[in-house]
Tab-separated table of C-alpha atoms in Angstrom:
chain	number	residue	atom	x	y	z
A	338	MET	CA	-10.146	58.757	-5.650
A	339	GLU	CA	-11.651	61.667	-3.719
A	340	ASN	CA	-8.748	64.282	-2.626
A	341	PHE	CA	-8.366	63.638	1.237
A	342	CYS	CA	-5.561	66.582	1.617
A	343	ASP	CA	-6.705	70.271	2.724
A	344	SER	CA	-4.561	72.921	1.443
A	345	ILE	CA	-2.238	74.808	3.856
A	346	LEU	CA	-2.470	78.911	3.039
A	347	THR	CA	-0.175	81.590	4.167
A	348	CYS	CA	-1.738	84.188	6.854
A	349	LYS	CA	-2.289	86.785	3.636
A	350	GLU	CA	-3.732	84.073	1.650
A	351	SER	CA	-6.000	82.972	4.315
A	352	ALA	CA	-7.244	86.230	5.098
A	353	GLU	CA	-7.927	87.110	1.375
A	354	PHE	CA	-9.748	83.579	1.012
A	355	GLU	CA	-11.986	84.616	3.900
A	356	ALA	CA	-12.827	88.117	2.753
A	357	ASP	CA	-13.926	86.504	-0.654
A	358	PHE	CA	-15.887	83.788	1.010
A	359	PHE	CA	-17.849	85.663	3.560
A	360	LYS	CA	-18.205	88.952	1.705
A	361	GLY	CA	-18.807	90.913	4.602
A	362	ASP	CA	-21.952	88.892	5.697
A	363	ALA	CA	-22.203	89.092	9.348
A	364	GLN	CA	-24.292	86.156	9.749
A	365	LYS	CA	-22.389	83.953	8.078
A	366	GLU	CA	-19.224	84.773	9.902
A	367	LEU	CA	-21.254	84.066	13.176
A	368	PHE	CA	-22.135	80.824	12.046
A	369	ALA	CA	-18.582	79.851	11.240
A	370	MET	CA	-17.291	81.223	14.512
A	371	ARG	CA	-19.930	79.168	16.503
A	372	GLN	CA	-18.887	76.327	14.536
A	373	ALA	CA	-15.272	76.844	15.302
A	374	SER	CA	-15.867	77.305	19.017
A	375	LYS	CA	-17.855	74.147	18.986
A	376	LYS	CA	-14.978	72.238	17.375
A	377	ILE	CA	-12.243	73.870	19.511
A	378	ALA	CA	-14.190	72.706	22.688
A	379	GLU	CA	-14.512	69.105	21.466
A	380	ILE	CA	-10.895	68.545	20.551
A	381	ILE	CA	-9.993	70.082	23.975
A	382	LEU	CA	-12.367	67.984	25.911
A	383	GLY	CA	-11.887	64.976	23.718
A	384	GLU	CA	-8.223	64.823	24.179
A	385	PHE	CA	-7.425	66.456	27.116
A	386	GLY	CA	-10.548	66.300	29.167
A	387	ARG	CA	-8.649	63.903	31.624
A	388	ILE	CA	-6.194	66.297	32.615
A	389	LEU	CA	-8.689	69.412	33.228
A	390	GLU	CA	-11.257	67.350	35.189
A	391	ALA	CA	-14.796	68.378	35.920
A	392	SER	CA	-14.325	71.726	37.506
A	393	PRO	CA	-11.417	73.630	35.351
A	394	LYS	CA	-10.249	76.968	35.954
A	395	ILE	CA	-9.996	78.567	32.782
A	396	LEU	CA	-8.588	82.023	31.603
A	397	VAL	CA	-9.479	83.296	28.452
A	398	LEU	CA	-7.191	85.800	26.447
A	399	SER	CA	-9.231	87.975	24.011
A	400	GLY	CA	-8.107	90.274	21.451
A	401	SER	CA	-10.832	92.405	19.462
A	402	GLY	CA	-11.072	90.339	16.215
A	403	HIS	CA	-12.548	86.960	15.715
A	404	ASN	CA	-9.751	85.016	17.215
A	405	GLY	CA	-11.002	86.580	20.380
A	406	GLY	CA	-14.513	85.396	19.832
A	407	ASP	CA	-13.495	81.991	18.884
A	408	ALA	CA	-11.854	81.825	22.227
A	409	ILE	CA	-14.759	83.018	24.182
A	410	GLY	CA	-17.121	80.669	22.302
A	411	ALA	CA	-14.930	77.845	23.096
A	412	ALA	CA	-15.066	78.593	26.460
A	413	LEU	CA	-18.865	79.002	26.372
A	414	GLU	CA	-19.136	75.498	24.966
A	415	ILE	CA	-16.848	73.984	27.799
A	416	LEU	CA	-18.986	75.684	30.105
A	417	ASN	CA	-22.086	74.378	28.945
A	418	ARG	CA	-20.451	70.889	29.022
A	419	LEU	CA	-18.758	71.454	32.529
A	420	PRO	CA	-21.231	73.598	34.318
A	421	SER	CA	-18.871	74.020	37.241
A	422	SER	CA	-16.229	75.557	35.525
A	423	LYS	CA	-14.972	79.144	36.586
A	424	ILE	CA	-13.844	81.385	33.787
A	425	ASP	CA	-11.874	84.688	33.926
A	426	VAL	CA	-11.996	86.642	30.747
A	427	PHE	CA	-8.779	89.278	29.882
A	428	PHE	CA	-9.334	91.718	27.108
A	429	THR	CA	-6.619	93.681	25.281
A	430	ASP	CA	-9.078	96.269	24.121
A	431	LYS	CA	-12.633	95.641	25.474
A	432	ASN	CA	-13.987	98.798	23.464
A	433	ARG	CA	-12.901	97.705	19.924
A	434	LEU	CA	-14.670	94.272	20.052
A	435	LYS	CA	-15.859	93.237	16.552
A	436	PRO	CA	-19.666	92.974	16.821
A	437	ASN	CA	-19.768	88.997	16.591
A	438	THR	CA	-17.238	88.871	18.999
A	439	GLN	CA	-19.206	91.252	21.384
A	440	LYS	CA	-22.162	88.888	20.742
A	441	ILE	CA	-20.504	85.909	21.784
A	442	CYS	CA	-18.932	87.643	24.676
A	443	GLY	CA	-22.473	88.960	26.128
A	444	GLU	CA	-23.610	85.299	25.942
A	445	LEU	CA	-20.550	84.002	28.245
A	446	PHE	CA	-20.967	86.664	30.761
A	447	SER	CA	-24.566	86.080	31.101
A	448	PHE	CA	-23.266	83.345	33.514
A	449	LYS	CA	-22.684	85.937	36.025
A	450	ASN	CA	-21.645	83.240	38.787
A	451	SER	CA	-19.172	81.677	36.663
A	452	VAL	CA	-17.471	84.290	34.493
A	453	PHE	CA	-15.309	87.202	35.506
A	454	GLU	CA	-13.409	89.912	33.704
A	455	VAL	CA	-10.030	90.294	35.084
A	456	SER	CA	-7.657	93.271	34.299
A	457	GLU	CA	-4.190	91.459	34.665
A	458	ILE	CA	-2.796	88.104	33.469
A	459	SER	CA	-1.498	86.389	36.648
A	460	GLY	CA	-2.356	83.236	38.826
A	461	GLU	CA	-2.812	79.609	38.034
A	462	TYR	CA	-5.234	78.141	35.608
A	463	ASP	CA	-6.383	74.651	34.421
A	464	LEU	CA	-6.811	76.095	30.765
A	465	VAL	CA	-5.661	78.935	29.230
A	466	LEU	CA	-7.722	79.719	25.839
A	467	GLU	CA	-5.781	82.160	23.783
A	468	GLY	CA	-7.437	84.384	20.926
A	469	LEU	CA	-5.147	87.618	21.234
A	470	ALA	CA	-4.314	87.992	17.705
A	471	GLY	CA	-5.249	86.438	14.323
A	472	MET	CA	-3.718	85.830	10.824
A	473	SER	CA	-3.869	89.899	10.043
A	474	LEU	CA	-1.231	90.579	12.513
A	475	LYS	CA	1.876	92.429	10.962
A	476	PRO	CA	4.956	93.629	12.802
A	477	PRO	CA	5.798	95.492	14.992
A	478	LEU	CA	3.562	94.410	18.014
A	479	ARG	CA	1.548	96.522	19.622
A	480	LYS	CA	3.103	97.184	23.278
A	481	GLY	CA	-0.078	96.268	24.934
A	482	LEU	CA	-0.209	92.905	23.036
A	483	GLU	CA	3.376	92.147	23.597
A	484	ARG	CA	2.835	92.670	27.170
A	485	ALA	CA	0.168	90.394	27.223
A	486	ILE	CA	2.066	87.424	25.408
A	487	VAL	CA	4.998	87.698	27.811
A	488	SER	CA	2.722	87.711	30.845
A	489	ALA	CA	0.554	84.256	29.211
A	490	ASN	CA	3.784	82.760	28.776
A	491	ALA	CA	4.854	83.357	32.311
A	492	LEU	CA	1.604	81.788	33.483
A	493	SER	CA	1.195	78.306	35.254
A	494	ALA	CA	-1.502	76.012	33.720
A	495	LYS	CA	-1.873	72.553	32.873
A	496	LEU	CA	-2.931	73.245	29.206
A	497	LYS	CA	-2.321	76.328	26.939
A	498	VAL	CA	-4.480	76.358	23.842
A	499	SER	CA	-4.025	79.002	21.114
A	500	VAL	CA	-7.068	79.536	18.658
A	501	ASP	CA	-5.958	79.430	14.881
A	502	LEU	CA	-2.244	79.939	15.294
A	503	PRO	CA	-0.507	81.605	18.713
A	504	ALA	CA	-0.536	85.316	18.989
A	505	GLY	CA	2.766	86.712	17.773
A	506	MET	CA	3.153	84.327	14.826
A	507	SER	CA	2.551	85.383	11.304
A	508	ASP	CA	4.048	85.104	8.004
A	509	GLU	CA	7.042	87.239	9.217
A	510	PRO	CA	8.604	87.446	12.548
A	511	CYS	CA	6.534	89.740	14.996
A	512	GLY	CA	8.729	89.599	18.167
A	513	ALA	CA	7.129	87.913	21.474
A	514	VAL	CA	5.111	84.800	20.601
A	515	PHE	CA	2.662	82.869	22.803
A	516	LYS	CA	3.763	79.466	23.443
A	517	SER	CA	1.270	76.901	23.297
A	518	ASP	CA	0.829	73.423	24.130
A	519	LEU	CA	-2.144	72.756	21.458
A	520	CYS	CA	-3.029	75.067	18.518
A	521	VAL	CA	-6.294	74.430	16.657
A	522	MET	CA	-6.515	75.699	13.270
A	523	ALA	CA	-9.925	76.783	12.633
A	524	GLY	CA	-11.217	76.415	8.944
A	525	ILE	CA	-7.857	76.780	7.448
A	526	ALA	CA	-4.346	75.303	8.135
A	527	LYS	CA	-1.959	78.324	8.419
A	528	ALA	CA	1.525	78.122	6.763
A	529	PRO	CA	3.473	79.606	9.623
A	530	LEU	CA	2.673	76.575	11.995
A	531	PHE	CA	4.436	74.381	9.699
A	532	ASN	CA	7.818	76.352	9.431
A	533	PRO	CA	10.560	74.339	11.312
A	534	GLU	CA	11.367	77.384	13.638
A	535	ASN	CA	7.900	77.351	15.071
A	536	ARG	CA	7.539	73.716	15.854
A	537	GLY	CA	8.731	74.198	19.500
A	538	ILE	CA	6.257	77.155	19.928
A	539	ALA	CA	3.162	75.988	18.410
A	540	GLY	CA	2.745	72.782	20.396
A	541	ARG	CA	0.391	69.884	18.947
A	542	LEU	CA	-1.574	70.935	15.933
A	543	ARG	CA	-5.262	70.110	15.367
A	544	TYR	CA	-7.546	70.936	12.433
A	545	ALA	CA	-11.103	72.132	13.078
A	546	ASP	CA	-12.569	71.507	9.424
A	547	LEU	CA	-15.337	73.891	9.106
A	548	GLY	CA	-16.063	72.429	5.447
A	549	PHE	CA	-15.660	75.783	3.693
A	550	LEU	CA	-12.096	75.660	2.177
A	551	PRO	CA	-11.881	74.032	-1.504
A	552	ASN	CA	-9.041	72.275	-2.603
A	553	LEU	CA	-6.990	74.865	-3.874
A	554	LYS	CA	-4.037	72.794	-5.029
A	555	THR	CA	-1.377	74.462	-2.883
A	556	LYS	CA	2.246	73.027	-2.921
A	557	LYS	CA	1.662	71.682	0.646
A	558	SER	CA	-1.302	70.317	2.634
A	559	ILE	CA	-2.520	68.588	5.413
A	560	VAL	CA	-4.158	64.719	5.770
A	561	SER	CA	-7.957	65.531	6.340
A	562	GLU	CA	-10.062	63.266	8.147
A	563	ARG	CA	-11.665	62.318	4.888
A	564	VAL	CA	-8.698	59.625	4.539
A	565	LEU	CA	-11.146	57.204	6.317
A	566	LYS	CA	-13.966	57.356	3.919
A	567	PRO	CA	-12.925	54.448	1.697
A	568	LEU	CA	-12.169	52.291	5.037
A	569	LEU	CA	-15.637	52.882	6.360
A	570	LYS	CA	-17.591	51.853	3.522
A	571	LEU	CA	-19.610	48.608	3.610
A	572	ARG	CA	-17.884	45.547	2.149
A	573	ASN	CA	-19.133	43.928	-1.061
A	574	VAL	CA	-21.575	41.067	0.143
A	575	CYS	CA	-20.219	38.667	-2.639
A	576	SER	CA	-16.637	38.916	-1.529
A	577	ASP	CA	-14.098	36.597	0.119
A	578	LYS	CA	-10.693	37.027	1.541
A	579	ARG	CA	-8.912	37.397	-1.805
A	580	SER	CA	-11.110	40.234	-2.701
A	581	TYR	CA	-8.855	42.424	-0.356
A	582	GLY	CA	-5.434	41.672	-1.226
A	583	HIS	CA	-2.519	39.546	0.247
A	584	LEU	CA	0.314	41.243	1.933
A	585	PHE	CA	3.933	39.414	1.778
A	586	VAL	CA	6.025	40.652	4.855
A	587	PHE	CA	9.723	40.191	5.137
A	588	ALA	CA	10.562	41.023	8.744
A	589	GLY	CA	12.220	39.723	11.922
A	590	SER	CA	15.330	38.626	13.059
A	591	ARG	CA	17.257	37.204	16.368
A	592	ASN	CA	17.919	40.597	17.763
A	593	TYR	CA	14.462	42.224	16.473
A	594	ALA	CA	11.822	39.479	16.701
A	595	GLY	CA	9.006	41.604	17.596
A	596	ALA	CA	8.968	43.914	14.741
A	597	ALA	CA	7.479	40.889	12.341
A	598	LEU	CA	4.822	40.488	14.767
A	599	MET	CA	3.764	44.174	14.969
A	600	ASN	CA	3.810	44.464	11.259
A	601	VAL	CA	1.576	41.598	10.776
A	602	LYS	CA	-1.012	42.285	13.637
A	603	ALA	CA	-1.190	45.958	12.432
A	604	ALA	CA	-1.856	44.657	8.495
A	605	ILE	CA	-4.294	42.293	9.451
A	606	ARG	CA	-6.305	45.237	11.618
A	607	SER	CA	-5.967	47.571	8.410
A	608	GLY	CA	-8.702	45.013	6.574
A	609	VAL	CA	-6.113	43.134	4.025
A	610	GLY	CA	-7.517	39.726	3.156
A	611	LEU	CA	-4.524	37.645	3.547
A	612	VAL	CA	-0.891	38.222	5.200
A	613	SER	CA	1.890	35.773	4.604
A	614	ALA	CA	4.984	36.517	6.782
A	615	PHE	CA	8.307	35.292	5.948
A	616	VAL	CA	10.429	34.991	9.279
A	617	PRO	CA	13.125	33.601	10.885
A	618	GLU	CA	12.309	29.660	11.405
A	619	ASN	CA	12.817	29.646	14.930
A	620	LEU	CA	10.400	32.483	15.526
A	621	ALA	CA	7.477	31.054	13.176
A	622	PRO	CA	5.796	28.775	15.805
A	623	SER	CA	5.612	31.211	18.716
A	624	PHE	CA	4.307	33.983	16.130
A	625	ALA	CA	1.815	31.510	14.908
A	626	ALA	CA	0.194	31.147	18.187
A	627	ALA	CA	0.354	34.844	18.886
A	628	GLU	CA	-1.315	35.921	15.579
A	629	PRO	CA	-3.027	32.630	14.102
A	630	ALA	CA	-4.679	34.830	11.592
A	631	ALA	CA	-1.638	35.128	9.619
A	632	ILE	CA	0.221	32.552	7.454
A	633	TRP	CA	3.801	32.232	9.003
A	634	ILE	CA	6.735	30.804	6.596
A	635	PRO	CA	9.699	29.690	8.632
A	636	CYS	CA	12.886	30.840	6.761
A	637	PRO	CA	16.445	29.837	6.808
A	638	THR	CA	18.796	32.463	8.574
A	639	THR	CA	22.206	33.546	8.400
A	640	GLU	CA	24.562	33.180	11.330
A	641	ASP	CA	23.585	36.453	13.105
A	642	GLY	CA	19.730	35.345	13.029
A	643	SER	CA	18.680	37.229	9.954
A	644	LEU	CA	16.725	36.052	6.693
A	645	SER	CA	19.025	34.379	4.381
A	646	LEU	CA	19.210	34.762	0.559
A	647	GLU	CA	17.920	31.126	0.465
A	648	THR	CA	14.562	32.645	1.438
A	649	PHE	CA	14.198	33.783	-2.180
A	650	SER	CA	13.306	30.401	-3.119
A	651	LEU	CA	10.295	30.241	-0.716
A	652	PHE	CA	9.346	33.359	-2.138
A	653	ARG	CA	9.503	32.106	-5.613
A	654	GLU	CA	7.343	29.291	-4.920
A	655	ARG	CA	4.503	31.864	-3.945
A	656	GLU	CA	5.283	34.616	-6.281
A	657	GLY	CA	2.363	36.138	-7.991
A	658	LYS	CA	0.051	35.753	-5.047
A	659	GLU	CA	1.059	39.017	-3.321
A	660	THR	CA	-0.643	42.331	-4.032
A	661	ALA	CA	1.856	44.199	-1.840
A	662	VAL	CA	5.179	43.298	-0.284
A	663	LEU	CA	6.387	44.923	3.158
A	664	ALA	CA	9.914	44.451	3.934
A	665	GLY	CA	12.664	45.914	6.484
A	666	SER	CA	10.952	45.880	10.149
A	667	GLY	CA	13.847	44.209	12.368
A	668	LEU	CA	15.467	42.711	9.432
A	669	SER	CA	18.868	43.879	10.521
A	670	GLY	CA	21.421	45.663	8.112
A	671	ASN	CA	23.083	42.046	7.162
A	672	PRO	CA	24.290	42.361	3.279
A	673	GLU	CA	22.923	39.034	2.687
A	674	THR	CA	19.283	39.881	4.043
A	675	LEU	CA	19.326	43.293	2.062
A	676	ALA	CA	20.179	41.231	-1.009
A	677	LEU	CA	17.309	39.089	-0.622
A	678	VAL	CA	14.992	42.009	-0.316
A	679	SER	CA	16.535	43.546	-3.496
A	680	GLU	CA	15.843	40.146	-5.420
A	681	VAL	CA	12.165	40.243	-4.378
A	682	LEU	CA	12.156	43.878	-5.417
A	683	LYS	CA	13.390	42.863	-8.739
A	684	HIS	CA	10.971	40.201	-9.264
A	685	THR	CA	7.596	41.225	-7.757
A	686	GLU	CA	4.979	43.139	-9.560
A	687	ALA	CA	3.415	44.288	-6.562
A	688	LYS	CA	3.357	47.638	-4.702
A	689	VAL	CA	6.084	47.733	-2.186
A	690	VAL	CA	6.656	49.105	1.224
A	691	LEU	CA	10.213	49.617	2.560
A	692	ASP	CA	10.864	50.424	6.216
A	693	ALA	CA	13.794	50.485	8.697
A	694	ASP	CA	16.898	48.445	7.552
A	695	ALA	CA	15.522	47.999	4.153
A	696	ILE	CA	15.787	51.840	3.447
A	697	SER	CA	19.127	51.541	2.116
A	698	LYS	CA	20.873	52.800	-1.512
A	699	SER	CA	21.247	49.112	-2.607
A	700	VAL	CA	17.710	48.116	-1.967
A	701	ILE	CA	16.142	51.287	-3.297
A	702	ALA	CA	18.161	50.713	-6.566
A	703	SER	CA	15.657	47.643	-7.027
A	704	ALA	CA	12.614	49.607	-6.346
A	705	LYS	CA	10.090	50.077	-9.015
A	706	GLU	CA	9.139	53.806	-9.829
A	707	ASN	CA	5.539	55.164	-8.470
A	708	ARG	CA	4.844	51.653	-6.791
A	709	THR	CA	6.960	52.119	-3.638
A	710	LEU	CA	6.610	53.948	-0.467
A	711	ILE	CA	9.468	54.136	2.035
A	712	THR	CA	8.638	54.885	5.730
A	713	PRO	CA	11.802	56.135	7.486
A	714	HIS	CA	12.853	58.063	10.714
A	715	HIS	CA	15.155	60.899	9.833
A	716	GLY	CA	18.321	58.868	10.356
A	717	GLU	CA	17.223	56.245	7.870
A	718	PHE	CA	16.425	58.836	5.484
A	719	LEU	CA	19.736	60.449	5.556
A	720	ARG	CA	20.862	57.230	4.296
A	721	VAL	CA	19.244	57.696	0.898
A	722	ALA	CA	18.658	61.451	0.859
A	723	ARG	CA	20.914	64.608	1.307
A	724	SER	CA	18.651	66.351	3.826
A	725	VAL	CA	15.614	65.827	5.863
A	726	ASP	CA	14.132	69.159	5.447
A	727	ASP	CA	11.209	69.935	3.014
A	728	GLY	CA	13.686	70.528	0.136
A	729	GLY	CA	15.628	67.252	0.541
A	730	LEU	CA	12.216	65.227	0.916
A	731	SER	CA	10.900	66.953	-2.178
A	732	ASP	CA	14.238	66.462	-4.349
A	733	PHE	CA	14.352	62.703	-3.227
A	734	SER	CA	10.812	61.611	-4.119
A	735	GLN	CA	10.799	63.861	-7.384
A	736	SER	CA	13.944	62.084	-8.732
A	737	SER	CA	13.660	58.644	-7.539
A	738	LYS	CA	9.826	58.595	-8.027
A	739	ILE	CA	9.296	56.981	-4.650
A	740	ALA	CA	6.833	58.187	-2.249
A	741	VAL	CA	8.106	58.909	1.361
A	742	LEU	CA	6.334	58.852	4.711
A	743	LEU	CA	8.930	60.548	6.835
A	744	LYS	CA	8.265	60.081	10.466
A	745	SER	CA	8.558	62.758	13.069
A	746	GLU	CA	6.563	64.823	15.611
A	747	LEU	CA	5.042	66.127	12.367
A	748	SER	CA	5.322	63.607	9.608
A	749	ARG	CA	5.593	64.471	6.106
A	750	ILE	CA	4.223	62.404	3.216
A	751	ALA	CA	5.626	63.136	-0.586
A	752	ASP	CA	5.624	61.688	-3.885
A	753	GLY	CA	7.011	64.039	-6.047
A	754	ALA	CA	3.875	65.335	-7.173
A	755	ASN	CA	2.107	65.926	-3.728
A	756	PHE	CA	3.437	67.026	-0.329
A	757	ALA	CA	1.210	66.685	2.975
A	758	PHE	CA	1.564	66.870	6.583
A	759	ASN	CA	-0.009	64.830	8.992
A	760	ILE	CA	-0.840	66.470	12.264
A	761	SER	CA	-2.572	63.469	14.282
A	762	GLY	CA	-0.653	61.883	16.853
A	763	SER	CA	0.732	62.320	20.245
A	764	PRO	CA	4.226	62.111	21.783
A	765	ILE	CA	3.010	58.553	23.376
A	766	LEU	CA	4.488	57.347	19.737
A	767	SER	CA	7.809	58.142	20.999
A	768	ARG	CA	8.563	54.589	21.757
A	769	ALA	CA	9.937	51.263	20.471
A	770	GLY	CA	7.188	49.540	18.198
A	771	SER	CA	5.310	52.560	16.782
A	772	GLY	CA	7.288	52.279	13.538
A	773	ASP	CA	6.796	48.782	12.982
A	774	ILE	CA	3.015	49.428	13.309
A	775	LEU	CA	2.708	52.040	11.135
A	776	ALA	CA	4.783	49.972	8.482
A	777	GLY	CA	2.195	47.363	9.033
A	778	ILE	CA	-0.970	49.769	8.326
A	779	ALA	CA	0.864	51.193	5.281
A	780	GLY	CA	1.553	47.406	3.870
A	781	GLY	CA	-2.172	46.497	4.686
A	782	LEU	CA	-3.534	49.336	3.006
A	783	LEU	CA	-1.369	49.133	0.055
A	784	ALA	CA	-2.175	45.647	-0.574
A	785	ARG	CA	-6.006	46.094	-0.431
A	786	THR	CA	-7.051	45.809	-4.172
A	787	ASP	CA	-10.467	47.191	-3.206
A	788	LEU	CA	-8.960	50.348	-2.403
A	789	ASP	CA	-6.526	50.759	-4.846
A	790	PHE	CA	-4.322	53.194	-2.992
A	791	THR	CA	-1.520	54.898	-4.414
A	792	PRO	CA	1.992	54.725	-2.308
A	793	PHE	CA	1.140	58.313	-1.569
A	794	GLU	CA	-2.347	57.582	-0.213
A	795	ALA	CA	-1.404	54.604	1.633
A	796	GLY	CA	1.326	56.837	3.428
A	797	CYS	CA	-1.268	59.416	4.293
A	798	ALA	CA	-3.811	57.118	5.313
A	799	ALA	CA	-1.498	55.203	7.584
A	800	ALA	CA	0.020	58.153	9.273
A	801	PHE	CA	-3.352	59.428	10.058
A	802	ILE	CA	-4.476	56.322	11.468
A	803	ALA	CA	-1.301	55.614	13.535
A	804	GLY	CA	-1.696	59.182	14.839
A	805	LYS	CA	-5.721	58.711	16.007
A	806	ILE	CA	-4.639	55.337	17.785
A	807	ALA	CA	-1.988	57.272	19.492
A	808	GLU	CA	-4.619	59.895	20.542
A	809	LYS	CA	-6.921	57.393	21.766
A	810	ALA	CA	-4.618	55.267	23.729
A	811	CYS	CA	-3.295	58.363	25.375
A	812	LEU	CA	-6.809	59.069	26.836
A	813	LYS	CA	-6.533	55.882	28.261
A	814	TYR	CA	-3.081	55.377	29.357
A	815	GLY	CA	-1.772	58.909	29.574
A	816	GLU	CA	1.761	59.292	27.800
A	817	ASN	CA	3.947	57.299	30.179
A	818	ALA	CA	2.260	54.093	31.258
A	819	TYR	CA	2.000	52.482	27.588
A	820	SER	CA	3.273	49.843	25.166
A	821	SER	CA	3.103	49.935	21.569
A	822	SER	CA	1.585	46.645	21.759
A	823	CYS	CA	-1.440	48.051	23.386
A	824	ALA	CA	-2.306	49.975	20.064
A	825	PHE	CA	-4.014	47.065	18.820
A	826	ASP	CA	-6.948	47.652	21.073
A	827	PHE	CA	-7.846	50.919	19.545
A	828	PHE	CA	-7.903	49.834	15.661
A	829	ARG	CA	-11.741	49.178	15.872
A	830	GLU	CA	-12.521	52.807	17.388
A	831	ILE	CA	-10.624	54.575	14.463
A	832	PHE	CA	-12.540	52.164	12.011
């Protein structure tokens, strides 16, 4: 399958790549800058336009390099879309602007009644566009740049956006760093943004893919929008429901009933042909009414309302029809229920997704190598791994030969050979039910025989899709008045 992850490079590697790619061609660089400016503006207005409204007051912070040009160009694009915008521009050194930055600057200042140069960083703004320094920055910071960063951090603004990476951030610590709400990486994903110590500084990460970065096979990468390409193809006219896989779901218990329903709804919307859900017998009738497209199998339960080991006989009656198994969401940690999941894993030849309570050492011991994806949050992962840092994730996936989608504000997917970050998403996901939906998407995608995803690929695609759904939902609901069950309204927008 086509690779759908893009390389993450250090600032030094990025500068070397761009120098080799552009070879000093000013026109080629100007074209890339215009593309970057357009995409930065689209990302800002598309995702955050609701908080900027129709007449935003914008401050552009420009250094002399191409980052400053990208920030100025993004402001120009916003002005073209929102003509009543008011824009102030602060330069650290206007006399040293690179030719392309100077050219774009001249275009912006041609709007004489809307654009003004300011000599100090102060006041209140709707949007701050920061392009003070680029990837070539090395310590120590120039005093003028340091003062600009400190002043910009003290500003009041609805949204602070860094172009490429926040000023002051580089491969090595430089001192003061601009604190952004959003950082839009232009053309290349920069490694410092993915360092844990920078996560609270950079804000949300977005990627403006300019199409010039080849697959360099670096140690780490980010999930690209190309992950959706296999899902957007026309289906074979000579196909039926059996052509798109059959997912078996083992989920839900008395105390966590909704998890099973969330799994199934998400799996169906991922395009799988059939879903059979093994759920506590008292839940099956209401679930069938809520989602009649699934096959709901009433199962015997333990005293605490979890699936009992007797459910295994119901699985054996249907064994062989499944192309993937999803187990764990809302199951509870009842030892008998976990024994059930272990027995299912020993007998199935299908690919597997394990979530929540099924992520335990006893169940993992029954998982088949290179055919399993687990979807833990940090606490669940620590049941089976030594740590949640990148090293712990890599060590676990390499030694177990199990793929991991480790959920966080910046989810990581690894399978021992590959390591990727997913940057789509929003804090809107910080609520109950989000993980059940993610697991359902992963299970549905892994079950689809027409896609033939590996566990790593399914993890990447599920994380990206769940994140994009969150971004779409945030536009409609904001980040507070939202329930995870609202997510199902947005699948069609992604697909």
